[in-house]
Amino acid sequence: MQSANDCTCKNSPADAGQREALMKDLRAKKQPEQKEIGISETLATKLALDSLDDYKATTFQWPTCRRHLSDIQEFPFLIFNDLDRDLFRGVLRSNVYMRWSESHSRDNHGATSAPGVKDTRVTITLSRDIAHNPLMLIAALIHHMTHAYFLVCCGLRKEKKDVDKHTLSHGLGYSTLLRRIMEVFKPKGLRKLPNLFTCMLNTYRFYHSAQMKTGSSNNPRTGHICCFFEPDDILSPEVCRVHLKSLQEMGPFEQKKDKDGKSQPVDPYPKSHYLHNANADKSSFTPVLRTQHSLPKADFVELHYSKYAVPVPLSKLKNLPSLLAKFSKASVLQVAGCKDPTFFALYSYILKRDYAPELPVTSSPYASSSKPNGPPIISSYLPDSPAYLVIDIRVFILASKTGFDELKTKALERMYSMSVTQNDPIAILEEIYGNTGIKDEEDKNKLRVWAREFLSKTRENSDITNLLLLQQHEQWKSRFEALRKKNGVFSADCDTVVENLVLKKALASIGDGKGNGKSKGAKDDKKQKDGAEKGGAVSDLLASLQGLYKSDAAASDPKSATAAAASASGLSAVELLMLKQRYPSVLEIYEKEKEAEKKSKEKGKDKDKDKDKDKDKCKDKDDSSNKPTCQHCHPHSATTCSNHDSYYRVPLQYYDNIPYPTTSHIPFNPSAASYYSYPYTVSREYPPGL
């Protein structure tokens, strides 16, 4: 049997437990005061009007349970949150305290009070005289909820200077919004509502005057106003229509002013009430009310970028552990310090694991391959060419600052996938060496390593590097030198690239046999690279060019010595001097290493001689001894048998008085034939007939 306290109403999409919690919150007194949103009345009007453009008529269902049928005063609490969601963007939830009036008043349908007047929150007081008429009750509730909406969004105007706040009157913003609600709010299953301004049915009139009373209790400055059935401050439909049209045509508009008195643009779709669906292909954001978003709040997280709150389905974060970890404690991630294309690249990567401009997969010089061959060489500059590298560098920087490791790896992979670039090379370097905001030193170094490799990149079958092109080409050299003067880190990296290129050139020349010696580093490309970085191969190189630094000829005629060394190494005198300046003590180290190596070899030779002497002594001792040494063959033999030694002694047998060696050894027997020393080369053929 159903209890009178059980609720089976189905007019709300929320379950019964949640609905009861919302109704309980409406009745709760002395709840913590909620701070006003702080937008102007004009902006609040526009936001509400925009939300009504997407309004879809719903089916209105009357209460069906015994509890709400038996007590009509429960009805406004039951439908309050539905009206808030559909008409007022959901901003009234938890911000309003609602009650019934304690006394009867036949000249008004209720009152609205600002926070701190009747309660800590905005207070709606409904007249008991309309409790018997559900249609009038709905109209009065919407009327006062509209007042509450402006109080929550804008606050109460207490002084003349508070022009952005609500006056609790039926002014331009209020009247325009209420008339628009009257046009669109026509739920199915509900008869025509009374006029939302008067809240009266045409067939019903009250006894008292329709004029609005005056007095302190109705003065908006007190934060409390009673709304009568026939107020005298309603604006005409024509005035409201003009205001509605102007607001619909309005984009971002000016509201607040800075210290210099200049107006600042204000977003009409604030993140507090709107989500912004991002379209990476069109580089656009589409605002949608939070209450009308397609996904439940538990199924998405938000990227807050600039003035936008971009929803991202949790399902898209699968296999992105570094980003998912950012949302472990909060559902919002701040994305700052980037421009729109960079943000859309991040958003696009989350959705499809790549971002624009995508690298071509054709035979284009920009084509990406499975085997990276970048950094690219600089080709002829095309202003309209997609800024692949600039975007990649910006994406890498953003990924580093947000801790998005997967995106960081993707950006670096793309940077190493291009073989040719037609982008502005100075713009590329400015992105790397500018104020990136990267805190991770390892990530900073990755960009610098790429930049050094980019500067040292050479064309096929040519010695022209990107660095040389930037230094000499009229199109780039002035900006290149300006960047070097401006940025010390970039200048130092350029010096490092030049020095390594000189060293590589010298090593290659010596490795081809043009120098005075061969470098170990020239035998292996990897060793050359390691030597260029660590100076290991420099020892051999400079040692082969000692005539430049050490010889008597160099001391007496340095110019000739320099020319000879340059000819031997393939380097200019300036390049040789650069190597000497970079590695001033390398010759001393080299000589010490060579001396130590020489001593080590001599010491090893001495040890080998001692071993040979010991062997000779042992051999002489064996040959001079007549003591038997082979117990296997015969205890009286002086050496071993053929199984143990190439020269051995064998017993002889006589045939016709001619001695022949036996074909095998015999066991020891004192009466046996004597043993004689006989070489292994003695013929083992038996006499004929045997």
Coordinates of C-alpha atoms in Angstrom, one line a residue, residues 49-242:
L49 CA 17.9 35.3 -24.0
D50 CA 20.5 33.3 -25.8
S51 CA 19.7 30.2 -23.7
L52 CA 16.0 30.6 -24.6
D53 CA 16.8 30.4 -28.3
D54 CA 17.5 26.7 -27.8
Y55 CA 14.4 26.1 -25.6
K56 CA 12.5 23.0 -26.5
A57 CA 8.9 22.7 -25.2
T58 CA 8.6 19.9 -22.6
T59 CA 5.6 18.0 -21.5
F60 CA 4.3 19.5 -18.2
Q61 CA 2.9 16.8 -15.8
W62 CA 0.9 17.6 -12.8
P63 CA 1.6 15.9 -9.5
T64 CA 0.3 12.4 -9.4
C65 CA 1.3 11.2 -5.9
R66 CA -1.0 11.6 -2.9
R67 CA 1.5 13.8 -1.1
H68 CA 1.6 16.6 -3.7
L69 CA -2.1 16.3 -4.7
S70 CA -3.2 16.7 -1.1
D71 CA -0.9 19.7 -0.4
I72 CA -0.7 22.2 -3.3
Q73 CA 1.8 24.3 -1.4
E74 CA 4.4 21.6 -2.2
F75 CA 3.9 22.3 -5.9
P76 CA 6.2 25.3 -6.4
F77 CA 9.0 23.5 -4.6
L78 CA 8.5 20.6 -6.9
I79 CA 8.8 22.5 -10.2
F80 CA 11.4 25.2 -9.1
N81 CA 14.5 23.4 -10.3
D82 CA 12.9 22.4 -13.6
L83 CA 12.1 26.1 -14.3
D84 CA 15.6 27.1 -13.2
R85 CA 17.2 24.7 -15.6
D86 CA 14.9 25.5 -18.6
L87 CA 14.5 29.3 -18.2
F88 CA 17.3 30.7 -16.1
R89 CA 20.5 28.7 -17.1
G90 CA 20.5 26.8 -13.8
V91 CA 22.1 29.7 -11.8
L92 CA 19.4 29.8 -9.0
R93 CA 20.2 26.4 -7.6
S94 CA 21.5 26.7 -4.0
N95 CA 21.2 30.5 -4.3
V96 CA 17.6 30.9 -3.3
Y97 CA 15.5 30.4 -0.2
M98 CA 11.7 30.1 -0.9
R99 CA 8.8 30.2 1.5
W100 CA 5.1 31.0 1.8
S101 CA 3.9 34.3 3.3
E102 CA 2.8 34.2 6.9
S103 CA -0.2 36.4 6.3
H104 CA -2.8 37.0 3.6
S105 CA -2.3 39.9 1.2
R106 CA -4.9 40.3 -1.6
D107 CA -3.0 43.1 -3.5
N108 CA 0.2 41.2 -4.3
H109 CA 1.3 37.7 -5.4
G110 CA 4.6 37.7 -3.6
A111 CA 7.9 39.4 -2.9
T112 CA 11.6 39.1 -3.7
S113 CA 14.3 40.0 -1.2
A114 CA 18.0 40.5 -1.7
P115 CA 20.5 38.5 0.5
G116 CA 20.6 39.7 4.0
V117 CA 17.1 41.1 4.2
K118 CA 15.0 38.0 5.0
D119 CA 17.6 35.4 4.9
T120 CA 21.3 34.9 4.0
R121 CA 20.3 34.1 0.4
V122 CA 18.0 35.6 -2.1
T123 CA 14.4 35.0 -0.8
I124 CA 11.2 34.4 -2.7
T125 CA 8.0 34.8 -0.7
L126 CA 4.8 33.6 -2.3
S127 CA 1.4 34.8 -1.3
R128 CA -0.9 32.3 0.3
D129 CA -3.8 33.8 -1.5
I130 CA -2.8 32.2 -4.8
A131 CA -2.0 28.8 -3.4
H132 CA -5.4 27.5 -4.5
N133 CA -4.8 28.3 -8.3
P134 CA -2.0 26.4 -9.9
L135 CA -1.8 28.5 -13.0
M136 CA -1.5 31.7 -11.1
L137 CA 1.0 30.0 -8.8
I138 CA 3.2 29.0 -11.8
A139 CA 3.1 32.6 -13.2
A140 CA 4.0 34.2 -9.9
L141 CA 6.8 31.7 -9.4
I142 CA 8.4 32.6 -12.8
H143 CA 7.9 36.3 -12.1
H144 CA 9.8 36.2 -8.8
M145 CA 12.4 33.7 -10.2
T146 CA 13.2 36.4 -12.8
H147 CA 13.9 38.9 -10.1
A148 CA 16.0 36.3 -8.3
Y149 CA 18.0 35.6 -11.5
F150 CA 19.1 39.2 -11.8
L151 CA 20.0 39.5 -8.1
V152 CA 22.1 36.3 -8.3
C153 CA 23.9 37.5 -11.5
C154 CA 24.2 41.2 -10.9
G155 CA 23.6 42.0 -7.2
L156 CA 21.4 44.7 -5.8
R157 CA 21.8 48.4 -6.9
K158 CA 22.2 50.4 -3.7
E159 CA 23.8 53.5 -5.0
K160 CA 23.4 55.5 -8.2
K161 CA 26.9 54.5 -9.3
D162 CA 26.0 50.8 -9.3
V163 CA 24.6 51.1 -12.9
D164 CA 25.4 47.4 -13.6
K165 CA 23.2 46.0 -10.8
H166 CA 19.5 45.1 -10.5
T167 CA 17.0 47.6 -9.1
L168 CA 14.2 45.0 -8.3
S169 CA 12.0 47.0 -10.7
H170 CA 10.4 45.9 -13.9
G171 CA 13.0 47.7 -16.0
L172 CA 14.3 47.2 -19.5
G173 CA 16.3 44.1 -18.9
Y174 CA 13.7 42.5 -16.7
S175 CA 10.8 43.3 -19.0
T176 CA 12.6 42.1 -22.1
L177 CA 13.5 38.8 -20.5
L178 CA 10.0 38.2 -19.1
R179 CA 8.3 38.9 -22.4
R180 CA 10.6 36.5 -24.1
I181 CA 9.7 33.8 -21.6
M182 CA 6.1 34.4 -22.3
E183 CA 6.7 33.8 -26.0
V184 CA 8.6 30.5 -25.6
F185 CA 7.4 28.9 -22.4
K186 CA 4.4 26.9 -23.6
P187 CA 4.8 23.4 -22.2
K188 CA 2.6 20.7 -23.5
G189 CA -0.2 19.5 -21.2
L190 CA -0.6 23.0 -19.7
R191 CA -3.3 25.5 -20.4
K192 CA -2.4 29.1 -21.3
L193 CA -0.7 30.8 -18.4
P194 CA -1.7 34.2 -17.0
N195 CA 0.2 37.2 -18.0
L196 CA 3.6 36.9 -16.2
F197 CA 3.6 40.5 -15.2
T198 CA 0.1 40.6 -13.6
C199 CA -0.1 36.9 -12.7
M200 CA -3.9 37.2 -13.1
L201 CA -6.5 35.3 -15.0
N202 CA -8.8 37.5 -17.1
T203 CA -11.8 36.1 -15.2
Y204 CA -10.5 36.9 -11.8
R205 CA -9.9 40.3 -10.2
F206 CA -9.0 41.2 -6.7
Y207 CA -10.7 43.9 -4.7
H208 CA -7.8 46.2 -4.1
S209 CA -6.3 48.8 -6.4
A210 CA -4.0 47.7 -9.1
Q211 CA -1.5 50.5 -8.4
M212 CA 1.9 49.7 -6.9
K213 CA 2.2 51.0 -3.4
T214 CA 5.1 53.2 -2.2
G215 CA 6.9 53.2 1.0
S216 CA 10.1 52.0 2.6
S217 CA 8.9 48.4 2.6
N218 CA 8.6 48.6 -1.2
N219 CA 11.7 50.7 -1.9
P220 CA 14.2 48.8 -4.0
R221 CA 17.1 50.3 -2.0
T222 CA 16.0 48.3 1.0
G223 CA 16.5 45.1 -1.0
H224 CA 12.8 44.1 -0.8
I225 CA 9.9 44.6 -3.1
C226 CA 6.4 43.4 -3.3
C227 CA 5.0 42.8 -6.8
F228 CA 1.4 43.7 -7.3
F229 CA -1.2 42.2 -9.7
E230 CA -1.3 45.3 -11.9
P231 CA 2.1 47.1 -11.6
D232 CA 2.6 50.5 -13.2
D233 CA 6.2 50.1 -14.4
I234 CA 5.8 47.5 -17.2
L235 CA 7.5 48.5 -20.4
S236 CA 5.7 48.1 -23.7
P237 CA 6.3 45.2 -26.0
E238 CA 7.7 47.5 -28.7
V239 CA 10.4 48.8 -26.4
C240 CA 11.3 45.3 -25.3
R241 CA 11.3 44.1 -28.9
V242 CA 13.9 46.7 -29.9

